[in-house]
Amino acid sequence: MIYHTETEDETIELGEKLATELPPSAVVLLIGQLGAGKTTLAKGIVKGLGAAQPDDVSSPTFTLIHEYRALPHGRGSETPIQNRDREGGLVYHIDLYRLDTAAQVATLGLDEIFDRRAVVLIEWGERFPELMPENHIKIRFRATEDSREIEVEWNQPSPL
Ligand code: ADP
Ligand code: MG
């Protein structure tokens, strides 16, 4: 599925929409050049999962991994019904940009994270394909000025 956005806010909204379609355990590879919108879409996904507001989601370029947890009852009746079994769910936001070798990536303990019931968002995840689980969702970004073409490839069967 290919989407187009013209502003940062539209990309955040798209992330919120995609969040409602993600299974409770999912690995999402965000693929695109610097400034393509990977972190922006991640903000929307984290928001859509009820785990944090976009302003509180920052790029894990230096910290490598950020963890967010949705509040168990935080959103009450605002929580879309399809998200309710995910309340209290975990979201990991990871950036592999600064890592050069598989040995460096190994120090992150990704396998343990992949085993958790969590949505795992990985910027530059295409750089270490051998370390990614077979089942993953790829989101590719193509940027021209403010336009973004955002292609979602569901490797796992889409729930919709
Ligand atoms: P990445 O994580 O891929 O390096 P970011 O999401 O951090 O990229 O940054 C995207 C940049 O592009 C931001 O400065 C944002 O304001 C700008 N931008 C302009 N148009 C868009 C759009 N349609 N979607 C997302 N970001 C956009
Ligand atoms: Mg980024």
Short mmCIF file of N, CA and C and ligand atoms in Angstrom, two decimals:
data_model
loop_
_atom_site.label_atom_id
_atom_site.label_comp_id
_atom_site.label_asym_id
_atom_site.label_seq_id
_atom_site.Cartn_x
_atom_site.Cartn_y
_atom_site.Cartn_z
N MET A 1 0.85 -1.19 0.00
CA MET A 1 0.00 0.00 0.00
C MET A 1 0.89 1.24 0.00
N ILE A 2 0.60 2.19 -0.87
CA ILE A 2 1.41 3.41 -0.95
C ILE A 2 0.57 4.62 -0.51
N TYR A 3 1.14 5.40 0.39
CA TYR A 3 0.49 6.62 0.88
C TYR A 3 1.33 7.82 0.48
N HIS A 4 0.70 8.98 0.41
CA HIS A 4 1.42 10.23 0.17
C HIS A 4 1.07 11.22 1.27
N THR A 5 2.09 11.90 1.77
CA THR A 5 1.83 12.98 2.73
C THR A 5 2.55 14.23 2.25
N GLU A 6 2.01 15.37 2.66
CA GLU A 6 2.58 16.66 2.22
C GLU A 6 3.15 17.46 3.38
N THR A 7 2.84 17.04 4.61
CA THR A 7 3.35 17.76 5.78
C THR A 7 3.74 16.75 6.86
N GLU A 8 4.54 17.26 7.79
CA GLU A 8 4.93 16.46 8.94
C GLU A 8 3.69 15.94 9.68
N ASP A 9 2.70 16.83 9.89
CA ASP A 9 1.50 16.42 10.62
C ASP A 9 0.75 15.30 9.90
N GLU A 10 0.73 15.36 8.56
CA GLU A 10 0.05 14.29 7.82
C GLU A 10 0.77 12.96 8.02
N THR A 11 2.09 13.01 8.13
CA THR A 11 2.84 11.77 8.35
C THR A 11 2.57 11.23 9.75
N ILE A 12 2.44 12.13 10.73
CA ILE A 12 2.08 11.67 12.09
C ILE A 12 0.69 11.03 12.07
N GLU A 13 -0.25 11.66 11.35
CA GLU A 13 -1.60 11.08 11.26
C GLU A 13 -1.58 9.70 10.60
N LEU A 14 -0.75 9.57 9.56
CA LEU A 14 -0.64 8.26 8.92
C LEU A 14 -0.11 7.22 9.91
N GLY A 15 0.88 7.63 10.71
CA GLY A 15 1.42 6.71 11.73
C GLY A 15 0.34 6.27 12.70
N GLU A 16 -0.52 7.22 13.11
CA GLU A 16 -1.61 6.87 14.03
C GLU A 16 -2.55 5.84 13.40
N LYS A 17 -2.84 6.04 12.12
CA LYS A 17 -3.73 5.11 11.42
C LYS A 17 -3.07 3.73 11.30
N LEU A 18 -1.79 3.71 10.94
CA LEU A 18 -1.11 2.42 10.81
C LEU A 18 -1.05 1.70 12.15
N ALA A 19 -0.94 2.47 13.24
CA ALA A 19 -0.87 1.86 14.57
C ALA A 19 -2.08 0.98 14.84
N THR A 20 -3.24 1.40 14.33
CA THR A 20 -4.45 0.62 14.59
C THR A 20 -4.46 -0.68 13.80
N GLU A 21 -3.62 -0.78 12.78
CA GLU A 21 -3.60 -1.98 11.93
C GLU A 21 -2.49 -2.95 12.32
N LEU A 22 -1.60 -2.52 13.22
CA LEU A 22 -0.47 -3.37 13.60
C LEU A 22 -0.91 -4.47 14.55
N PRO A 23 -0.40 -5.68 14.38
CA PRO A 23 -0.64 -6.71 15.39
C PRO A 23 0.10 -6.35 16.69
N PRO A 24 -0.31 -6.94 17.83
CA PRO A 24 0.31 -6.58 19.11
C PRO A 24 1.80 -6.87 19.17
N SER A 25 2.25 -7.89 18.42
CA SER A 25 3.69 -8.12 18.28
C SER A 25 4.05 -7.84 16.84
N ALA A 26 4.92 -6.88 16.61
CA ALA A 26 5.28 -6.55 15.24
C ALA A 26 6.66 -5.92 15.22
N VAL A 27 7.41 -6.25 14.19
CA VAL A 27 8.69 -5.59 13.94
C VAL A 27 8.52 -4.79 12.65
N VAL A 28 8.75 -3.49 12.74
CA VAL A 28 8.53 -2.59 11.61
C VAL A 28 9.86 -1.94 11.23
N LEU A 29 10.34 -2.22 10.02
CA LEU A 29 11.58 -1.60 9.54
C LEU A 29 11.22 -0.32 8.81
N LEU A 30 11.81 0.80 9.25
CA LEU A 30 11.57 2.11 8.64
C LEU A 30 12.79 2.42 7.76
N ILE A 31 12.56 2.51 6.46
CA ILE A 31 13.66 2.53 5.50
C ILE A 31 13.61 3.80 4.66
N GLY A 32 14.66 4.60 4.72
CA GLY A 32 14.70 5.82 3.92
C GLY A 32 15.87 6.69 4.37
N GLN A 33 16.21 7.66 3.53
CA GLN A 33 17.37 8.50 3.78
C GLN A 33 17.15 9.39 5.01
N LEU A 34 18.22 10.05 5.45
CA LEU A 34 18.12 11.04 6.53
C LEU A 34 17.09 12.09 6.15
N GLY A 35 16.20 12.40 7.07
CA GLY A 35 15.19 13.42 6.81
C GLY A 35 13.99 12.93 6.02
N ALA A 36 13.94 11.63 5.76
CA ALA A 36 12.85 11.09 4.94
C ALA A 36 11.52 11.05 5.70
N GLY A 37 11.59 11.01 7.04
CA GLY A 37 10.35 10.99 7.82
C GLY A 37 10.18 9.76 8.70
N LYS A 38 11.23 9.00 8.89
CA LYS A 38 11.14 7.77 9.68
C LYS A 38 10.75 8.08 11.13
N THR A 39 11.47 9.03 11.72
CA THR A 39 11.17 9.37 13.12
C THR A 39 9.79 9.99 13.22
N THR A 40 9.42 10.80 12.23
CA THR A 40 8.09 11.44 12.26
C THR A 40 6.98 10.39 12.24
N LEU A 41 7.11 9.39 11.37
CA LEU A 41 6.09 8.34 11.33
C LEU A 41 6.09 7.57 12.65
N ALA A 42 7.28 7.33 13.21
CA ALA A 42 7.36 6.62 14.50
C ALA A 42 6.59 7.39 15.58
N LYS A 43 6.69 8.73 15.56
CA LYS A 43 5.93 9.55 16.53
C LYS A 43 4.44 9.25 16.42
N GLY A 44 3.97 9.16 15.18
CA GLY A 44 2.55 8.89 14.97
C GLY A 44 2.15 7.50 15.43
N ILE A 45 3.01 6.53 15.17
CA ILE A 45 2.71 5.15 15.58
C ILE A 45 2.68 5.06 17.11
N VAL A 46 3.67 5.67 17.76
CA VAL A 46 3.71 5.64 19.24
C VAL A 46 2.47 6.33 19.80
N LYS A 47 2.07 7.46 19.18
CA LYS A 47 0.86 8.15 19.62
C LYS A 47 -0.36 7.26 19.43
N GLY A 48 -0.44 6.65 18.24
CA GLY A 48 -1.59 5.81 17.92
C GLY A 48 -1.72 4.61 18.86
N LEU A 49 -0.60 4.14 19.36
CA LEU A 49 -0.63 3.02 20.29
C LEU A 49 -0.91 3.49 21.72
N GLY A 50 -1.04 4.80 21.90
CA GLY A 50 -1.36 5.33 23.22
C GLY A 50 -0.18 5.32 24.16
N ALA A 51 1.05 5.27 23.61
CA ALA A 51 2.22 5.09 24.47
C ALA A 51 2.94 6.39 24.79
N ALA A 52 2.76 7.44 23.97
CA ALA A 52 3.37 8.74 24.25
C ALA A 52 2.86 9.74 23.24
N GLN A 53 2.98 11.02 23.57
CA GLN A 53 2.63 12.09 22.63
C GLN A 53 3.83 12.35 21.71
N PRO A 54 3.55 12.81 20.47
CA PRO A 54 4.64 13.02 19.51
C PRO A 54 5.79 13.88 20.05
N ASP A 55 5.48 14.93 20.83
CA ASP A 55 6.55 15.80 21.33
C ASP A 55 7.47 15.05 22.30
N ASP A 56 6.97 13.97 22.86
CA ASP A 56 7.77 13.21 23.82
C ASP A 56 8.51 12.05 23.17
N VAL A 57 8.37 11.93 21.85
CA VAL A 57 9.10 10.88 21.12
C VAL A 57 10.23 11.56 20.36
N SER A 58 11.46 11.19 20.68
CA SER A 58 12.61 11.79 20.00
C SER A 58 13.39 10.70 19.29
N SER A 59 14.29 11.16 18.43
CA SER A 59 15.08 10.20 17.65
C SER A 59 16.05 9.46 18.56
N PRO A 60 16.07 8.13 18.48
CA PRO A 60 17.05 7.39 19.29
C PRO A 60 18.40 7.25 18.59
N THR A 61 18.80 8.31 17.88
CA THR A 61 20.06 8.25 17.12
C THR A 61 21.24 7.95 18.04
N PHE A 62 21.28 8.62 19.20
CA PHE A 62 22.43 8.44 20.09
C PHE A 62 22.16 7.44 21.19
N THR A 63 20.90 7.39 21.65
CA THR A 63 20.56 6.48 22.74
C THR A 63 20.27 5.07 22.22
N LEU A 64 20.07 4.95 20.91
CA LEU A 64 19.88 3.69 20.20
C LEU A 64 18.51 3.03 20.42
N ILE A 65 18.03 3.00 21.69
CA ILE A 65 16.73 2.38 21.96
C ILE A 65 15.91 3.24 22.90
N HIS A 66 14.69 3.53 22.53
CA HIS A 66 13.74 4.14 23.46
C HIS A 66 12.59 3.16 23.69
N GLU A 67 12.13 3.11 24.94
CA GLU A 67 11.04 2.21 25.29
C GLU A 67 9.85 3.03 25.76
N TYR A 68 8.68 2.72 25.24
CA TYR A 68 7.44 3.40 25.67
C TYR A 68 6.45 2.33 26.09
N ARG A 69 5.65 2.67 27.09
CA ARG A 69 4.64 1.73 27.54
C ARG A 69 3.31 2.46 27.65
N ALA A 70 2.32 1.91 27.01
CA ALA A 70 0.99 2.53 27.09
C ALA A 70 0.47 2.37 28.51
N LEU A 71 -0.20 3.41 28.99
CA LEU A 71 -0.80 3.32 30.32
C LEU A 71 -1.93 2.31 30.30
N PRO A 72 -2.03 1.46 31.36
CA PRO A 72 -3.04 0.42 31.34
C PRO A 72 -4.45 0.95 31.13
N HIS A 73 -4.79 2.04 31.82
CA HIS A 73 -6.15 2.55 31.67
C HIS A 73 -6.15 4.01 31.26
N GLY A 74 -5.02 4.44 30.72
CA GLY A 74 -4.81 5.86 30.48
C GLY A 74 -5.81 6.50 29.54
N ARG A 75 -6.26 5.78 28.53
CA ARG A 75 -7.05 6.45 27.52
C ARG A 75 -8.53 6.12 27.58
N GLY A 76 -8.87 5.23 28.51
CA GLY A 76 -10.28 4.93 28.73
C GLY A 76 -11.04 4.70 27.44
N SER A 77 -12.20 5.31 27.35
CA SER A 77 -13.08 5.02 26.22
C SER A 77 -12.55 5.62 24.92
N GLU A 78 -11.51 6.46 25.01
CA GLU A 78 -10.94 6.99 23.77
C GLU A 78 -10.15 5.92 23.02
N THR A 79 -9.78 4.86 23.72
CA THR A 79 -8.95 3.85 23.07
C THR A 79 -9.76 3.10 22.01
N PRO A 80 -9.31 3.11 20.76
CA PRO A 80 -10.05 2.35 19.75
C PRO A 80 -10.15 0.89 20.17
N ILE A 81 -11.28 0.30 19.87
CA ILE A 81 -11.55 -1.05 20.38
C ILE A 81 -10.45 -2.04 19.96
N GLN A 82 -9.92 -1.85 18.75
CA GLN A 82 -8.91 -2.81 18.28
C GLN A 82 -7.60 -2.67 19.02
N ASN A 83 -7.44 -1.58 19.80
CA ASN A 83 -6.21 -1.38 20.55
C ASN A 83 -6.32 -1.87 21.99
N ARG A 84 -7.51 -2.25 22.40
CA ARG A 84 -7.70 -2.45 23.83
C ARG A 84 -6.86 -3.61 24.37
N ASP A 85 -6.66 -4.64 23.56
CA ASP A 85 -5.86 -5.75 24.09
C ASP A 85 -4.38 -5.38 24.13
N ARG A 86 -4.06 -4.19 23.63
CA ARG A 86 -2.67 -3.75 23.64
C ARG A 86 -2.41 -2.77 24.77
N GLU A 87 -3.45 -2.43 25.53
CA GLU A 87 -3.22 -1.46 26.60
C GLU A 87 -2.18 -2.01 27.54
N GLY A 88 -1.25 -1.15 27.96
CA GLY A 88 -0.13 -1.60 28.75
C GLY A 88 0.96 -2.18 27.87
N GLY A 89 0.74 -2.12 26.55
CA GLY A 89 1.68 -2.72 25.61
C GLY A 89 2.96 -1.93 25.49
N LEU A 90 3.97 -2.61 25.03
CA LEU A 90 5.30 -2.03 24.89
C LEU A 90 5.54 -1.57 23.46
N VAL A 91 6.24 -0.46 23.34
CA VAL A 91 6.72 0.00 22.05
C VAL A 91 8.22 0.26 22.18
N TYR A 92 9.01 -0.28 21.27
CA TYR A 92 10.44 0.04 21.21
C TYR A 92 10.70 0.82 19.95
N HIS A 93 11.51 1.86 20.07
CA HIS A 93 11.92 2.68 18.93
C HIS A 93 13.44 2.65 18.88
N ILE A 94 13.96 2.09 17.82
CA ILE A 94 15.38 1.78 17.72
C ILE A 94 15.94 2.46 16.48
N ASP A 95 17.18 2.93 16.55
CA ASP A 95 17.84 3.55 15.39
C ASP A 95 19.22 2.91 15.20
N LEU A 96 19.40 2.24 14.08
CA LEU A 96 20.67 1.54 13.84
C LEU A 96 21.67 2.38 13.04
N TYR A 97 21.34 3.66 12.83
CA TYR A 97 22.16 4.50 11.94
C TYR A 97 23.62 4.53 12.35
N ARG A 98 23.88 4.65 13.65
CA ARG A 98 25.26 4.85 14.10
C ARG A 98 26.02 3.56 14.34
N LEU A 99 25.38 2.44 14.10
CA LEU A 99 26.05 1.16 14.34
C LEU A 99 26.62 0.63 13.02
N ASP A 100 27.85 0.13 13.08
CA ASP A 100 28.54 -0.26 11.85
C ASP A 100 28.63 -1.76 11.66
N THR A 101 28.66 -2.51 12.75
CA THR A 101 28.89 -3.95 12.60
C THR A 101 27.79 -4.74 13.32
N ALA A 102 27.63 -5.98 12.86
CA ALA A 102 26.65 -6.85 13.51
C ALA A 102 27.01 -7.07 14.97
N ALA A 103 28.33 -7.06 15.28
CA ALA A 103 28.75 -7.24 16.68
C ALA A 103 28.25 -6.09 17.55
N GLN A 104 28.29 -4.87 17.00
CA GLN A 104 27.76 -3.73 17.75
C GLN A 104 26.26 -3.86 17.96
N VAL A 105 25.57 -4.29 16.91
CA VAL A 105 24.11 -4.44 17.01
C VAL A 105 23.78 -5.52 18.05
N ALA A 106 24.62 -6.55 18.12
CA ALA A 106 24.37 -7.65 19.05
C ALA A 106 24.30 -7.15 20.49
N THR A 107 25.04 -6.07 20.81
CA THR A 107 25.04 -5.56 22.18
C THR A 107 23.69 -4.98 22.58
N LEU A 108 22.82 -4.73 21.60
CA LEU A 108 21.50 -4.16 21.93
C LEU A 108 20.54 -5.21 22.48
N GLY A 109 20.84 -6.48 22.28
CA GLY A 109 19.93 -7.52 22.76
C GLY A 109 18.61 -7.54 22.02
N LEU A 110 18.68 -7.37 20.70
CA LEU A 110 17.45 -7.30 19.91
C LEU A 110 16.61 -8.57 20.01
N ASP A 111 17.27 -9.73 20.05
CA ASP A 111 16.49 -10.98 20.05
C ASP A 111 15.55 -11.04 21.24
N GLU A 112 16.05 -10.56 22.37
CA GLU A 112 15.20 -10.57 23.57
C GLU A 112 14.01 -9.62 23.38
N ILE A 113 14.27 -8.49 22.73
CA ILE A 113 13.18 -7.54 22.47
C ILE A 113 12.18 -8.15 21.49
N PHE A 114 12.68 -8.85 20.46
CA PHE A 114 11.78 -9.45 19.47
C PHE A 114 10.89 -10.51 20.11
N ASP A 115 11.35 -11.12 21.19
CA ASP A 115 10.56 -12.16 21.86
C ASP A 115 9.43 -11.57 22.70
N ARG A 116 9.49 -10.26 22.96
CA ARG A 116 8.46 -9.66 23.81
C ARG A 116 7.22 -9.35 22.99
N ARG A 117 6.11 -9.24 23.71
CA ARG A 117 4.88 -8.80 23.06
C ARG A 117 4.97 -7.29 22.93
N ALA A 118 5.47 -6.84 21.79
CA ALA A 118 5.78 -5.41 21.64
C ALA A 118 5.74 -5.04 20.17
N VAL A 119 5.50 -3.77 19.94
CA VAL A 119 5.69 -3.21 18.61
C VAL A 119 7.10 -2.62 18.58
N VAL A 120 7.93 -3.08 17.66
CA VAL A 120 9.33 -2.68 17.59
C VAL A 120 9.57 -1.92 16.29
N LEU A 121 9.87 -0.64 16.42
CA LEU A 121 10.08 0.23 15.26
C LEU A 121 11.58 0.41 15.08
N ILE A 122 12.10 0.10 13.89
CA ILE A 122 13.56 0.11 13.70
C ILE A 122 13.92 0.98 12.50
N GLU A 123 14.53 2.15 12.80
CA GLU A 123 15.04 2.99 11.71
C GLU A 123 16.35 2.38 11.20
N TRP A 124 16.55 2.43 9.91
CA TRP A 124 17.73 1.84 9.26
C TRP A 124 17.80 0.33 9.47
N GLY A 125 16.66 -0.30 9.66
CA GLY A 125 16.62 -1.74 9.89
C GLY A 125 17.09 -2.56 8.69
N GLU A 126 17.11 -1.94 7.50
CA GLU A 126 17.55 -2.67 6.32
C GLU A 126 19.06 -2.88 6.31
N ARG A 127 19.77 -2.22 7.25
CA ARG A 127 21.24 -2.31 7.24
C ARG A 127 21.73 -3.65 7.76
N PHE A 128 20.93 -4.33 8.56
CA PHE A 128 21.37 -5.62 9.11
C PHE A 128 20.27 -6.66 8.90
N PRO A 129 20.00 -7.00 7.64
CA PRO A 129 18.84 -7.87 7.36
C PRO A 129 18.96 -9.22 8.05
N GLU A 130 20.20 -9.69 8.25
CA GLU A 130 20.40 -11.02 8.84
C GLU A 130 20.03 -11.03 10.32
N LEU A 131 19.90 -9.85 10.92
CA LEU A 131 19.58 -9.78 12.35
C LEU A 131 18.11 -9.52 12.61
N MET A 132 17.34 -9.35 11.53
CA MET A 132 15.92 -9.04 11.68
C MET A 132 15.10 -10.32 11.62
N PRO A 133 13.98 -10.38 12.32
CA PRO A 133 13.15 -11.59 12.25
C PRO A 133 12.55 -11.72 10.85
N GLU A 134 12.28 -12.95 10.48
CA GLU A 134 11.72 -13.21 9.14
C GLU A 134 10.40 -12.46 8.94
N ASN A 135 9.59 -12.48 9.97
CA ASN A 135 8.31 -11.79 9.91
C ASN A 135 8.48 -10.33 10.29
N HIS A 136 8.38 -9.45 9.32
CA HIS A 136 8.46 -8.03 9.66
C HIS A 136 7.68 -7.25 8.62
N ILE A 137 7.45 -6.00 8.96
CA ILE A 137 6.75 -5.08 8.06
C ILE A 137 7.78 -4.06 7.59
N LYS A 138 7.81 -3.80 6.28
CA LYS A 138 8.75 -2.79 5.78
C LYS A 138 7.99 -1.54 5.41
N ILE A 139 8.49 -0.39 5.84
CA ILE A 139 7.92 0.89 5.41
C ILE A 139 9.03 1.70 4.75
N ARG A 140 8.85 1.95 3.45
CA ARG A 140 9.87 2.67 2.68
C ARG A 140 9.42 4.11 2.42
N PHE A 141 10.37 5.04 2.56
CA PHE A 141 10.09 6.47 2.40
C PHE A 141 10.84 6.99 1.19
N ARG A 142 10.12 7.75 0.36
CA ARG A 142 10.77 8.49 -0.72
C ARG A 142 10.37 9.95 -0.58
N ALA A 143 11.39 10.84 -0.56
CA ALA A 143 11.13 12.25 -0.25
C ALA A 143 11.45 13.15 -1.42
N THR A 144 10.54 14.09 -1.70
CA THR A 144 10.85 15.21 -2.58
C THR A 144 10.29 16.45 -1.92
N GLU A 145 11.16 17.39 -1.60
CA GLU A 145 10.77 18.58 -0.84
C GLU A 145 9.88 18.16 0.33
N ASP A 146 8.63 18.64 0.41
CA ASP A 146 7.79 18.27 1.54
C ASP A 146 6.94 17.02 1.29
N SER A 147 6.92 16.53 0.06
CA SER A 147 6.13 15.33 -0.22
C SER A 147 6.88 14.09 0.21
N ARG A 148 6.10 13.15 0.74
CA ARG A 148 6.69 11.86 1.11
C ARG A 148 5.81 10.77 0.53
N GLU A 149 6.46 9.86 -0.20
CA GLU A 149 5.77 8.64 -0.62
C GLU A 149 6.15 7.58 0.40
N ILE A 150 5.15 6.98 1.00
CA ILE A 150 5.38 6.05 2.11
C ILE A 150 4.72 4.72 1.76
N GLU A 151 5.56 3.73 1.51
CA GLU A 151 5.07 2.44 1.03
C GLU A 151 5.13 1.41 2.16
N VAL A 152 3.99 0.81 2.44
CA VAL A 152 3.91 -0.18 3.53
C VAL A 152 3.80 -1.57 2.91
N GLU A 153 4.75 -2.41 3.27
CA GLU A 153 4.75 -3.79 2.76
C GLU A 153 4.52 -4.72 3.94
N TRP A 154 3.31 -5.28 3.98
CA TRP A 154 2.96 -6.16 5.10
C TRP A 154 3.48 -7.55 4.79
N ASN A 155 4.53 -7.94 5.47
CA ASN A 155 5.00 -9.32 5.29
C ASN A 155 4.09 -10.27 6.05
N GLN A 156 3.69 -9.78 7.23
CA GLN A 156 2.72 -10.54 7.99
C GLN A 156 1.37 -10.25 7.38
N PRO A 157 0.45 -11.20 7.41
CA PRO A 157 -0.86 -10.91 6.85
C PRO A 157 -1.49 -9.72 7.57
N SER A 158 -1.98 -8.75 6.79
CA SER A 158 -2.61 -7.60 7.40
C SER A 158 -3.89 -8.03 8.10
N PRO A 159 -4.14 -7.49 9.30
CA PRO A 159 -5.36 -7.88 10.03
C PRO A 159 -6.62 -7.31 9.40
N LEU A 160 -6.48 -6.39 8.47
CA LEU A 160 -7.70 -5.79 7.89
C LEU A 160 -8.10 -6.48 6.59
P1 ADP B 1 14.33 10.62 9.54
O1 ADP B 1 14.01 10.00 10.85
O2 ADP B 1 13.92 9.76 8.37
O3 ADP B 1 15.78 11.02 9.43
P2 ADP B 1 12.69 12.81 10.44
O4 ADP B 1 11.32 12.27 10.62
O5 ADP B 1 13.53 13.00 11.66
O6 ADP B 1 13.46 11.94 9.35
O7 ADP B 1 12.63 14.23 9.74
C1 ADP B 1 11.80 14.50 8.65
C2 ADP B 1 11.97 15.99 8.33
O8 ADP B 1 11.27 16.32 7.14
C3 ADP B 1 11.43 16.88 9.41
O9 ADP B 1 12.26 18.00 9.53
C4 ADP B 1 10.04 17.28 8.88
O10 ADP B 1 9.62 18.53 9.37
C5 ADP B 1 10.31 17.35 7.40
N1 ADP B 1 9.12 17.06 6.58
C6 ADP B 1 8.65 17.83 5.57
N2 ADP B 1 7.58 17.27 4.98
C7 ADP B 1 7.36 16.11 5.63
C8 ADP B 1 6.39 15.08 5.47
N3 ADP B 1 5.44 15.09 4.50
N4 ADP B 1 6.45 14.02 6.32
C9 ADP B 1 7.42 13.96 7.28
N5 ADP B 1 8.37 14.89 7.47
C10 ADP B 1 8.33 15.98 6.66
MG MG B 2 15.25 9.37 12.42
#
